[in-house]
């Protein structure tokens, strides 16, 4: 029996997270997609704390704006580098638009 789409994504997510870790100096930016909305946030995994977050409706334009908004929040908080966690999603479409928006705000991956 084939595993469900959600189970396969969770497996990919665990595989990715083995090698990613956010710290106070370089936070981890994570992404979540629901049926209607996109969520992204920056986390300090050492302190188990979310530093900044953003949310928007689905859509490429909205995703890029949300990524830029999150990037500006992180730049304002004096961060220069981040670790990007795609949370098991493919790196295209909305996830790529969020990453490009963060880059446009001036952060490096």
XYZ file of C-alpha atoms in Angstrom:
109
model
C 0.000 0.000 0.000
C 1.335 3.417 -0.996
C 1.865 5.993 1.767
C -0.272 9.112 1.690
C 1.015 12.409 0.339
C 1.220 13.863 3.863
C 3.217 10.891 5.174
C 5.695 11.108 2.282
C 6.177 14.872 2.887
C 6.755 14.287 6.610
C 9.403 11.657 5.756
C 11.174 14.106 3.407
C 10.895 16.814 6.091
C 12.632 14.617 8.699
C 15.354 13.732 6.183
C 15.999 17.430 5.426
C 15.905 18.534 9.075
C 18.703 16.097 10.022
C 21.162 18.462 8.335
C 19.582 21.864 9.064
C 19.867 23.750 12.333
C 19.101 27.364 13.125
C 20.974 29.308 15.776
C 20.885 32.769 17.304
C 23.388 33.978 14.671
C 21.912 32.156 11.643
C 18.180 31.380 12.032
C 16.301 28.638 10.180
C 13.507 29.907 7.922
C 10.680 27.373 7.629
C 7.677 27.195 5.290
C 4.201 25.697 5.694
C 1.434 25.549 3.094
C -2.221 24.991 3.956
C -5.025 24.760 1.415
C -5.633 28.524 1.595
C -2.578 30.184 3.118
C 1.231 30.247 3.163
C 3.159 30.615 6.402
C 6.858 31.275 6.936
C 8.904 31.996 9.994
C 12.436 32.230 11.293
C 13.431 30.073 14.262
C 16.322 29.904 16.693
C 16.461 26.134 17.295
C 18.876 26.466 20.239
C 16.438 28.630 22.217
C 13.315 26.954 20.711
C 12.001 30.382 19.765
C 10.380 31.915 16.668
C 12.126 35.179 15.806
C 9.805 36.485 13.080
C 6.897 35.188 11.036
C 4.662 36.105 8.097
C 1.477 34.810 6.474
C -0.325 35.397 3.182
C -2.897 33.998 0.787
C -1.643 31.489 -1.751
C -0.315 32.799 -5.053
C 3.065 33.586 -6.554
C 2.772 37.366 -6.079
C 1.602 37.000 -2.490
C 4.372 34.495 -1.732
C 7.068 36.831 -3.068
C 5.672 39.776 -1.069
C 5.465 37.649 2.064
C 9.065 36.482 1.615
C 10.225 40.062 1.180
C 8.247 41.124 4.270
C 9.829 38.344 6.353
C 13.250 39.248 4.954
C 12.802 42.893 5.951
C 11.842 41.834 9.487
C 15.016 39.744 9.720
C 17.212 42.513 8.281
C 15.688 44.925 10.802
C 16.588 42.413 13.535
C 20.202 42.564 12.204
C 20.451 39.127 10.564
C 22.543 38.706 7.406
C 22.409 34.943 6.753
C 19.721 32.289 7.119
C 19.253 28.550 6.627
C 16.246 27.792 4.385
C 14.064 24.828 5.394
C 11.598 23.920 2.636
C 9.813 21.514 5.031
C 9.619 18.646 2.560
C 8.008 20.675 -0.230
C 9.528 20.829 -3.705
C 11.650 23.916 -4.313
C 9.478 25.506 -6.985
C 6.357 27.649 -7.209
C 5.356 29.329 -3.966
C 8.300 27.954 -1.969
C 10.777 29.332 -4.512
C 8.897 32.663 -4.596
C 9.225 32.956 -0.805
C 12.969 32.228 -1.015
C 13.422 34.769 -3.825
C 11.536 37.389 -1.800
C 13.831 36.788 1.170
C 16.879 37.147 -1.106
C 15.437 40.361 -2.539
C 15.277 41.797 0.993
C 19.046 41.334 1.223
C 19.578 38.087 3.136
C 21.975 35.353 2.049
C 21.366 31.590 2.216
